Coordinates of C-alpha atoms in Angstrom, one line a residue:
Chain A
M28 CA -25.2 9.6 -20.5
S29 CA -28.4 11.7 -20.1
S30 CA -30.1 9.3 -17.6
V31 CA -31.8 12.4 -16.3
K32 CA -34.2 13.6 -19.0
L33 CA -35.0 17.2 -19.0
S34 CA -37.4 18.5 -21.5
F35 CA -35.5 21.5 -22.3
A36 CA -32.0 20.0 -22.7
G37 CA -31.1 19.9 -26.4
T38 CA -34.4 21.7 -27.2
T39 CA -33.6 25.0 -26.0
A40 CA -30.8 27.5 -26.4
I41 CA -29.6 30.9 -25.4
T42 CA -29.2 33.4 -28.1
G43 CA -28.8 37.1 -27.7
V44 CA -26.7 38.6 -25.0
G45 CA -26.8 42.1 -23.7
Y46 CA -24.7 44.2 -21.3
T47 CA -24.5 47.7 -20.0
A48 CA -21.2 49.3 -19.2
F49 CA -19.8 48.2 -15.8
S50 CA -18.8 50.9 -13.5
K51 CA -18.3 52.0 -9.8
N52 CA -21.0 54.6 -9.9
S53 CA -23.7 54.3 -12.8
G54 CA -25.5 57.5 -11.8
R55 CA -28.6 55.5 -13.1
T56 CA -31.5 53.6 -11.7
V57 CA -31.4 49.8 -11.7
T58 CA -34.6 50.1 -13.7
S59 CA -32.8 52.1 -16.4
L60 CA -29.7 49.5 -16.3
A61 CA -32.0 46.4 -16.6
I62 CA -34.0 47.7 -19.5
E63 CA -30.7 48.6 -21.4
A64 CA -29.2 45.3 -20.9
C65 CA -32.5 43.5 -21.9
R66 CA -33.0 45.9 -25.0
N67 CA -29.3 44.9 -26.0
A68 CA -30.0 41.2 -25.7
I69 CA -33.1 41.4 -27.9
N70 CA -31.2 43.6 -30.5
D71 CA -28.5 41.1 -30.4
A72 CA -30.8 38.2 -31.2
G73 CA -32.1 40.2 -34.0
L74 CA -35.5 40.1 -32.5
R75 CA -38.1 43.1 -31.7
A76 CA -39.2 43.7 -28.1
S77 CA -42.7 42.7 -29.2
D78 CA -41.2 39.3 -29.8
V79 CA -40.5 38.7 -25.9
D80 CA -43.1 37.2 -23.8
G81 CA -41.4 36.0 -20.7
I82 CA -38.9 37.7 -18.1
V83 CA -37.0 36.0 -15.5
S84 CA -35.0 37.9 -12.9
F85 CA -33.3 37.4 -9.4
S86 CA -32.3 40.0 -6.7
W87 CA -30.7 39.9 -3.3
A88 CA -32.2 41.7 -0.3
G89 CA -34.3 43.8 -2.7
D90 CA -31.5 45.3 -4.7
S91 CA -33.2 45.1 -8.2
V92 CA -36.4 45.7 -10.0
N93 CA -38.8 43.1 -11.1
G94 CA -39.4 41.8 -14.7
Q95 CA -42.7 43.8 -15.0
A96 CA -40.8 47.0 -14.5
V97 CA -38.4 46.0 -17.4
A98 CA -41.5 44.8 -19.6
T99 CA -43.1 48.3 -19.0
G100 CA -39.9 50.1 -20.0
L101 CA -39.6 48.0 -23.1
A102 CA -43.1 48.7 -23.9
L103 CA -43.9 44.9 -24.4
P104 CA -47.4 44.1 -25.3
G105 CA -47.8 41.6 -22.4
L106 CA -46.1 38.8 -20.8
N107 CA -46.9 35.1 -20.5
Y108 CA -44.4 34.1 -18.1
A109 CA -42.7 36.1 -15.3
L110 CA -40.6 35.1 -12.3
D111 CA -38.5 37.1 -10.0
M112 CA -36.4 35.2 -7.6
S113 CA -35.0 36.3 -4.3
L114 CA -31.5 34.7 -4.6
G115 CA -28.0 35.9 -5.3
G116 CA -25.2 34.2 -7.0
Q117 CA -26.9 30.6 -6.8
A118 CA -29.5 32.1 -9.3
P119 CA -28.1 32.8 -12.8
S120 CA -28.0 29.1 -14.3
F121 CA -31.2 28.3 -12.4
A122 CA -32.9 31.5 -13.8
V123 CA -31.9 30.5 -17.5
M124 CA -33.3 27.0 -16.8
H125 CA -36.6 28.5 -15.6
A126 CA -36.8 30.3 -18.8
A127 CA -36.0 27.3 -20.8
M128 CA -38.7 25.4 -19.0
A129 CA -41.2 28.0 -19.9
V130 CA -40.1 27.7 -23.4
A131 CA -40.0 24.1 -23.6
S132 CA -43.5 23.8 -21.7
G133 CA -45.0 26.1 -24.3
M134 CA -46.0 28.8 -21.7
A135 CA -43.6 31.2 -23.4
T136 CA -41.7 31.9 -26.6
H137 CA -38.8 34.2 -26.1
V138 CA -37.7 34.8 -22.4
L139 CA -35.3 37.3 -21.2
V140 CA -33.1 36.6 -18.2
Y141 CA -31.4 39.6 -16.7
R142 CA -29.5 40.7 -13.6
A143 CA -29.3 44.4 -12.7
L144 CA -28.1 46.3 -9.7
N145 CA -25.9 49.2 -8.4
G146 CA -23.9 46.9 -6.4
R147 CA -21.2 49.4 -5.9
S148 CA -22.7 52.9 -5.6
G149 CA -26.1 51.4 -4.1
Q150 CA -26.7 48.5 -1.8
R151 CA -23.4 46.5 -1.5
V152 CA -23.8 42.8 -0.9
G153 CA -20.3 42.4 0.5
S154 CA -20.9 44.5 3.5
T155 CA -24.6 43.9 4.0
Q156 CA -25.9 42.7 7.2
P157 CA -28.8 40.4 6.2
N158 CA -31.7 40.4 8.6
S159 CA -32.4 36.8 8.9
P160 CA -33.1 34.2 11.5
T161 CA -29.4 33.2 12.0
T162 CA -27.6 36.2 11.9
Q163 CA -28.0 36.4 15.8
Y164 CA -25.6 33.6 16.1
R165 CA -22.8 35.4 14.4
I166 CA -23.2 39.1 13.9
P167 CA -22.9 40.2 17.7
M168 CA -19.4 38.7 17.7
G169 CA -18.2 40.4 14.6
F170 CA -18.9 37.4 12.0
I171 CA -20.8 39.6 9.8
A172 CA -20.5 39.7 6.0
F173 CA -20.2 37.4 3.0
P174 CA -16.4 37.6 2.7
Q175 CA -16.2 36.2 6.3
V176 CA -18.9 33.5 5.6
L177 CA -16.9 32.3 2.6
A178 CA -13.4 32.5 4.2
M179 CA -14.8 30.0 6.8
W180 CA -15.5 27.5 4.1
A181 CA -12.1 28.3 2.2
R182 CA -10.1 27.7 5.5
R183 CA -11.8 24.1 6.0
Y184 CA -11.4 23.4 2.1
M185 CA -7.8 24.2 2.6
V186 CA -7.5 22.0 5.8
E187 CA -9.1 19.1 4.0
T188 CA -7.3 19.1 0.5
G189 CA -4.0 20.7 1.6
A190 CA -4.7 23.6 -0.8
T191 CA -2.3 26.7 0.1
E192 CA -2.3 30.2 -0.5
R193 CA -0.1 29.7 -3.7
D194 CA -3.1 27.9 -5.1
L195 CA -5.4 30.8 -4.4
A196 CA -2.8 33.1 -5.8
A197 CA -2.6 31.0 -9.0
V198 CA -6.3 31.5 -9.6
V199 CA -6.1 35.2 -8.9
L200 CA -3.1 35.6 -11.2
Q201 CA -4.5 33.7 -14.0
Q202 CA -7.9 35.5 -14.1
R203 CA -6.0 38.8 -14.1
E204 CA -4.5 37.6 -17.3
Y205 CA -7.7 36.9 -19.0
A206 CA -9.1 40.2 -17.7
V207 CA -6.4 42.2 -19.7
R208 CA -8.1 41.0 -22.8
N209 CA -11.5 42.0 -21.6
E210 CA -12.5 45.5 -22.2
R211 CA -15.4 45.3 -19.5
A212 CA -13.2 44.1 -16.7
I213 CA -13.2 46.6 -13.8
T214 CA -10.0 45.1 -12.4
K215 CA -7.3 44.5 -15.0
R216 CA -4.0 45.4 -13.7
P217 CA -1.6 42.3 -13.9
L218 CA -0.5 40.8 -10.7
S219 CA 2.6 39.0 -9.7
L220 CA 2.9 36.4 -6.9
D221 CA 4.8 39.1 -4.9
D222 CA 1.9 41.6 -5.4
Y223 CA -0.6 38.9 -4.4
L224 CA 1.2 37.9 -1.1
A225 CA 1.7 41.7 -0.4
A226 CA -2.1 42.5 -0.7
P227 CA -3.8 43.5 2.7
W228 CA -6.0 40.9 4.4
V229 CA -9.6 41.3 4.3
V230 CA -10.3 38.2 6.4
E231 CA -7.8 35.3 6.4
P232 CA -7.4 33.3 4.2
F233 CA -8.6 36.0 1.8
R234 CA -6.5 39.1 0.7
T235 CA -8.2 42.1 -1.0
V236 CA -7.2 40.5 -4.5
D237 CA -9.1 37.1 -3.5
C238 CA -12.3 39.1 -3.5
T239 CA -14.8 40.0 -6.2
S240 CA -15.1 43.6 -7.4
E241 CA -18.5 45.0 -6.7
V242 CA -20.0 46.8 -9.8
D243 CA -23.0 48.8 -11.1
G244 CA -24.3 47.3 -14.2
A245 CA -26.8 44.9 -15.8
C246 CA -26.4 41.7 -18.1
A247 CA -29.2 39.8 -19.9
V248 CA -29.5 36.8 -22.2
L249 CA -32.6 35.6 -24.2
V250 CA -33.7 32.1 -24.2
T251 CA -36.0 30.5 -26.9
S252 CA -36.3 27.0 -28.6
L253 CA -33.4 25.7 -30.5
E254 CA -35.4 25.5 -33.6
R255 CA -36.2 29.3 -33.5
A256 CA -32.7 30.1 -32.3
R257 CA -31.3 28.5 -35.6
D258 CA -33.1 31.5 -37.6
L259 CA -31.7 34.4 -35.3
A260 CA -28.9 36.8 -35.8
V261 CA -26.4 34.9 -33.5
P262 CA -25.6 31.2 -33.4
P263 CA -27.5 29.3 -30.7
A264 CA -25.8 28.2 -27.5
V265 CA -27.6 25.0 -26.9
I266 CA -28.7 24.1 -23.2
D267 CA -27.4 20.6 -23.1
G268 CA -27.9 19.9 -19.5
G269 CA -28.6 21.5 -16.1
A270 CA -29.2 21.1 -12.3
W271 CA -30.1 23.1 -9.4
A272 CA -29.4 21.2 -6.1
T273 CA -28.7 21.4 -2.4
G274 CA -28.2 18.9 0.4
Q275 CA -29.8 18.2 3.8
G276 CA -29.3 21.1 6.2
S277 CA -29.2 24.0 3.8
G278 CA -30.1 26.3 6.5
L279 CA -32.8 28.5 7.8
D280 CA -31.6 31.4 5.6
P281 CA -29.4 31.9 2.7
S282 CA -26.4 32.7 4.8
D283 CA -26.9 30.1 7.4
Q284 CA -24.1 27.5 7.3
L285 CA -24.6 26.1 10.8
S286 CA -26.4 23.1 9.6
W287 CA -24.2 22.2 6.7
P288 CA -22.0 19.6 7.5
D289 CA -19.0 19.9 5.0
Y290 CA -17.6 23.3 4.3
S291 CA -15.1 21.8 1.8
R292 CA -18.0 20.7 -0.5
N293 CA -20.5 23.2 -1.6
C294 CA -23.6 23.2 -4.0
Q295 CA -21.6 22.3 -7.0
S296 CA -20.7 18.9 -5.5
M297 CA -24.4 18.4 -4.6
L298 CA -25.6 19.1 -8.1
A299 CA -22.7 17.5 -10.2
P300 CA -24.2 13.9 -10.5
R301 CA -27.4 15.4 -11.7
L302 CA -25.9 17.9 -14.1
W303 CA -23.8 15.2 -15.9
A304 CA -26.5 12.7 -15.9
S305 CA -28.6 15.2 -17.9
S306 CA -26.0 16.2 -20.4
T307 CA -24.7 14.4 -23.5
L308 CA -21.3 15.3 -22.4
G309 CA -19.3 14.2 -19.3
P310 CA -17.1 16.4 -17.0
R311 CA -13.9 15.6 -18.8
E312 CA -15.3 16.3 -22.2
V313 CA -16.3 19.9 -22.1
D314 CA -13.8 22.4 -23.7
F315 CA -13.9 25.1 -21.1
A316 CA -15.6 26.2 -17.8
E317 CA -16.9 29.4 -16.5
I318 CA -16.9 28.9 -12.6
Y319 CA -18.7 31.2 -10.2
D320 CA -16.1 33.0 -8.3
C321 CA -17.2 35.5 -5.6
F322 CA -13.9 34.7 -4.0
S323 CA -10.7 32.7 -5.4
A324 CA -11.3 29.6 -3.4
V325 CA -14.6 29.0 -4.8
V326 CA -12.8 28.2 -8.1
L327 CA -11.0 25.4 -6.5
M328 CA -14.1 24.1 -4.9
G329 CA -15.9 24.3 -8.2
L330 CA -13.3 22.5 -10.3
E331 CA -13.4 19.7 -7.7
G332 CA -17.2 19.9 -7.0
L333 CA -18.3 19.8 -10.6
L334 CA -16.0 16.6 -11.0
L335 CA -13.6 18.5 -13.6
V336 CA -10.7 17.4 -11.6
D337 CA -10.2 14.9 -8.7
R338 CA -10.7 15.9 -5.2
G339 CA -7.6 17.8 -3.8
E340 CA -6.1 18.5 -7.3
A341 CA -7.7 21.8 -8.3
G342 CA -4.8 24.0 -6.8
D343 CA -2.0 21.7 -8.7
F344 CA -4.3 22.0 -11.9
V345 CA -4.3 25.7 -11.9
R346 CA -0.7 26.2 -10.8
R347 CA 0.3 24.0 -13.7
G348 CA -1.5 26.4 -16.2
E349 CA -4.4 24.0 -17.1
T350 CA -6.8 26.6 -16.7
K351 CA -5.1 29.1 -19.1
P352 CA -6.1 29.6 -22.7
T353 CA -3.7 27.0 -23.9
G354 CA -4.3 24.5 -20.9
R355 CA -6.6 21.4 -20.8
L356 CA -9.4 23.4 -19.4
P357 CA -9.6 27.2 -19.7
V358 CA -11.5 28.6 -16.7
N359 CA -13.1 32.1 -16.3
T360 CA -12.1 33.4 -19.8
H361 CA -13.5 37.0 -18.8
G362 CA -11.3 37.1 -15.7
G363 CA -14.3 36.1 -13.4
L364 CA -16.3 38.0 -11.2
L365 CA -12.9 38.8 -9.5
C366 CA -12.0 40.8 -12.4
E367 CA -14.9 41.7 -14.6
G368 CA -17.2 42.6 -11.7
Y369 CA -19.7 41.2 -9.4
L370 CA -22.8 40.8 -11.5
H371 CA -23.8 37.8 -9.1
G372 CA -22.6 35.5 -12.0
M373 CA -25.2 36.5 -14.6
N374 CA -22.0 37.8 -16.6
T375 CA -20.6 34.2 -16.0
V376 CA -23.3 32.7 -18.0
A377 CA -23.2 35.6 -20.7
E378 CA -19.2 34.8 -21.0
A379 CA -20.0 31.1 -21.4
V380 CA -22.6 32.0 -24.1
M381 CA -20.3 34.4 -26.0
Q382 CA -17.4 32.0 -26.0
V383 CA -19.7 29.1 -27.4
Q384 CA -21.0 31.4 -30.0
G385 CA -17.5 32.3 -31.0
R386 CA -18.0 35.9 -30.3
A387 CA -15.6 36.7 -27.4
G388 CA -13.2 38.8 -29.4
E389 CA -9.7 39.1 -28.3
R390 CA -10.1 36.4 -25.6
Q391 CA -11.9 33.9 -27.8
L392 CA -10.8 30.3 -27.2
A393 CA -9.7 28.1 -29.9
R394 CA -11.8 25.2 -28.4
H395 CA -15.1 26.4 -27.7
E396 CA -17.7 23.8 -28.7
S397 CA -18.9 23.0 -25.2
C398 CA -18.7 24.3 -21.6
V399 CA -19.9 24.0 -18.0
V400 CA -21.1 27.2 -16.3
S401 CA -21.8 27.2 -12.5
S402 CA -23.6 29.5 -10.2
G403 CA -23.4 29.6 -6.5
A404 CA -20.7 29.0 -3.8
L405 CA -22.7 28.0 -0.6
M406 CA -25.3 25.5 0.2
D407 CA -27.6 25.8 -2.9
G408 CA -26.6 26.5 -6.6
S409 CA -26.9 25.7 -10.1
A410 CA -24.9 24.8 -13.3
M411 CA -25.5 24.1 -17.0
V412 CA -23.7 22.3 -19.8
L413 CA -24.0 24.7 -23.1
R414 CA -22.7 23.5 -26.5
V415 CA -22.6 24.6 -30.2
D416 CA -25.7 23.4 -32.5
K417 CA -24.5 20.0 -34.0
Chain B
M9 CA -5.7 29.2 33.3
T10 CA -9.4 29.2 33.3
G11 CA -12.0 31.5 34.7
P12 CA -14.2 34.4 33.5
V13 CA -13.2 36.8 30.8
T14 CA -11.3 39.8 32.2
E15 CA -12.0 43.5 31.5
E16 CA -9.1 43.5 29.0
E17 CA -10.1 40.5 27.1
M18 CA -13.7 41.7 26.7
P19 CA -14.3 42.4 23.0
V20 CA -16.7 44.7 21.5
G21 CA -19.9 43.4 20.1
L22 CA -23.6 43.9 19.2
A23 CA -26.7 42.7 20.9
P24 CA -28.4 39.7 19.4
T25 CA -31.9 40.1 17.6
V26 CA -33.5 37.4 19.6
D27 CA -36.5 35.7 18.3
I28 CA -39.3 33.4 19.7
D29 CA -37.5 30.1 18.8
S30 CA -34.1 31.3 20.2
A31 CA -35.4 33.3 23.5
W32 CA -35.1 30.4 25.9
W33 CA -31.3 29.6 24.7
W34 CA -30.2 33.3 25.1
Q35 CA -32.0 33.5 28.5
A36 CA -30.0 30.3 29.6
L37 CA -26.7 31.5 28.3
D38 CA -27.4 35.1 30.1
A39 CA -28.0 33.1 33.3
G40 CA -24.6 31.2 32.9
R41 CA -26.1 28.0 31.4
F42 CA -25.1 26.6 28.2
M43 CA -28.0 24.7 26.8
L44 CA -28.9 22.9 23.4
P45 CA -32.1 21.7 21.9
R46 CA -32.5 17.8 21.7
C47 CA -34.9 15.6 19.8
R48 CA -36.9 13.3 22.0
E49 CA -37.5 11.0 19.0
C50 CA -34.0 10.5 17.7
C51 CA -32.2 11.8 20.8
R52 CA -29.9 14.0 18.8
H53 CA -28.8 17.5 19.7
F54 CA -29.0 20.3 17.2
F55 CA -28.3 24.1 16.8
P56 CA -29.8 26.6 16.1
P57 CA -32.9 26.2 18.1
I58 CA -36.0 25.7 16.0
S59 CA -39.3 24.0 16.7
S60 CA -38.7 20.8 15.0
C61 CA -35.6 18.3 14.7
P62 CA -33.4 19.0 11.5
H63 CA -32.2 15.4 11.8
C64 CA -35.5 13.5 11.8
G65 CA -38.3 16.3 11.4
A66 CA -39.8 15.4 14.9
Q67 CA -41.5 18.1 16.9
D68 CA -41.0 16.8 20.3
I69 CA -38.1 19.0 21.4
E70 CA -36.5 19.2 24.9
H71 CA -33.9 21.7 26.2
V72 CA -30.9 20.2 28.0
S73 CA -27.8 21.2 29.7
A74 CA -24.7 20.9 27.2
S75 CA -21.0 20.3 28.0
D76 CA -18.6 23.3 27.4
E77 CA -16.2 21.2 25.3
G78 CA -15.6 21.0 21.4
S79 CA -13.0 21.0 18.7
V80 CA -12.1 23.6 15.9
Y81 CA -13.7 22.8 12.6
S82 CA -12.7 25.9 10.9
W83 CA -11.7 29.5 11.5
I84 CA -11.3 33.0 10.0
V85 CA -9.2 36.0 11.2
V86 CA -11.1 39.2 10.6
H87 CA -9.1 42.1 9.6
I88 CA -11.9 44.2 7.9
P89 CA -15.0 43.7 10.1
Q90 CA -17.6 45.4 7.9
H91 CA -19.5 47.0 10.7
P92 CA -18.6 50.4 12.5
V93 CA -18.7 48.8 16.1
F94 CA -15.7 46.9 15.5
D95 CA -13.8 49.3 13.3
G96 CA -10.4 50.1 14.9
T97 CA -10.2 46.8 16.8
P98 CA -7.2 44.6 16.0
P99 CA -7.8 41.4 14.0
Y100 CA -9.7 38.8 15.7
T101 CA -10.5 35.2 15.1
I102 CA -14.0 33.5 14.8
L103 CA -14.1 29.9 15.4
A104 CA -16.5 27.2 13.9
V105 CA -16.7 24.8 16.7
D106 CA -18.0 21.2 16.7
L107 CA -19.4 20.7 20.2
A108 CA -19.1 17.4 22.0
E109 CA -22.7 16.8 21.5
G110 CA -22.5 17.2 17.7
P111 CA -23.8 20.6 16.6
R112 CA -21.7 23.2 15.2
I113 CA -21.6 26.7 16.6
F114 CA -19.5 30.1 16.1
G115 CA -17.7 31.9 18.7
R116 CA -14.7 34.4 19.4
L117 CA -11.4 32.9 20.2
L118 CA -10.6 34.9 23.5
R119 CA -7.6 32.9 24.7
G120 CA -4.8 30.8 23.3
G121 CA -3.5 30.3 19.8
P122 CA -2.3 29.8 17.1
V123 CA -5.3 27.7 16.0
Q124 CA -5.1 24.3 14.7
P125 CA -7.7 22.2 13.0
G126 CA -9.3 19.9 15.6
A127 CA -7.8 21.7 18.5
A128 CA -9.8 21.2 21.6
V129 CA -11.7 24.2 23.0
R130 CA -13.8 25.1 26.0
L131 CA -16.6 27.5 26.1
L132 CA -15.8 31.0 27.5
P133 CA -18.9 33.1 27.4
Y134 CA -18.3 36.9 27.4
R135 CA -20.5 39.9 27.8
V136 CA -21.6 42.7 25.4
Q137 CA -23.9 45.1 27.4
E138 CA -26.1 42.8 29.2
H139 CA -25.9 39.9 26.7
A140 CA -23.8 36.8 27.0
L141 CA -22.1 35.8 23.6
I142 CA -20.2 32.6 22.7
G143 CA -16.5 32.8 23.1
F144 CA -14.0 30.0 23.4
E145 CA -10.5 29.4 24.7
L146 CA -8.0 26.9 23.0
L147 CA -7.3 24.1 25.6
S148 CA -4.0 22.7 24.1
D149 CA -2.5 26.1 24.4
V150 CA -3.8 26.4 28.0
A151 CA -2.3 23.0 28.7
A152 CA 1.2 24.1 27.2
A153 CA 1.3 27.3 29.0
D154 CA 0.4 25.6 32.2
R155 CA 3.3 23.1 31.9
S156 CA 5.9 26.1 31.0

């Protein structure tokens, strides 16, 4: 193991976690949400704002504010590292790794990573028509928004692996069960298979309940060296390994799938070999998984892409209950983006950290020493392995 | 049953936002010619049109006539279109088609069904305002209909 040597793997950690409330209409600016989540993460770690000297963030089509706005609002004395990425769900793990690289290289000491948006009351990614070079080949005919883009992948995945709507249903039903134990979750009404099958279509093969819930809110984590993290207020979640990757033909813009050969294998399949080569753990050794889930089918593709189960076995794995709290590999313990809300996967990372730290309250897993967390569902994406301090 | 798209079959749509790399391709389609860019170095077709070959990186690109045949790679049935122009239209199908020359392209399914993976399709362009857009008809279904 660890044939890919990363300077930050095993030497950096995530410490504090901060959230705002998640809502359908925050009535606040994105700047205000970002500052609150970041302040909460700093306080959670037992640090002062003046300890922070780096900020990493990401936004989609200009839906957020940059790190320097947050630094200004927090009255930081200055910054030694700042990065604002124009990315969506592929970014959260990548953003944390940028922070970890800044720490491991010595450029910065304590680095905030956040995602903030009014994703429901403001600019909604689910119905946004991006102005990019390849939308001319789909929008005129009515192939417009992300639910449709991801549905095209889901259909091909189902054709190739034999996955059925019962497999998609199993993902949705189980994540609803987790969401009941999550006070933050926007969608927590328990769902039966009959309820699932009766839900209206958005774009086949997705029903309304297969789609994430857009929310207003913010979420932040604080990254520092493992050595420093050991002295802070919460246990370190050690960054044990990580990867960002894509393959050839990743497209002319972030929603261009025309040049991607295989819609049944996304970025998680591309990054998995490097991810596990960078980690001290293997794919069948982690205790749980937090898998990016803008749509239900992405969980199945992630389970297989990350090599957590064999190709074509994800649906059966979920239907057997293996991803429940008592199963072999609990998955999306906060209810996922489907139920907790669409913070573009920053909250997926935060949940992974809270579970590893043993602070997930009512939904805390019994086995939580290590996990894999993924970010992204299309051509490019990222993932990390997190673990307790040994 | 082949031939142009009839008035009743013509779906609503939007005008494409043409750019400098794609103008020739749209102009050809508007004039009734389906073309693809092809690399003079590696001789492979590609789509969408850009100034270099996504297979080998060469910049020597030619524009060639393409066949009108392909097969279904994937498909979606849109019930909530997410754009007001399509509001109130019945559910419609968008195909991802692998063309006989290799590249993948999207198009509206205008005739035939139900869709099967790998099903043969033929290009059936349709018009929105003065613009030609990509549509397809399912050939297997056409053949079955002709036999009955």
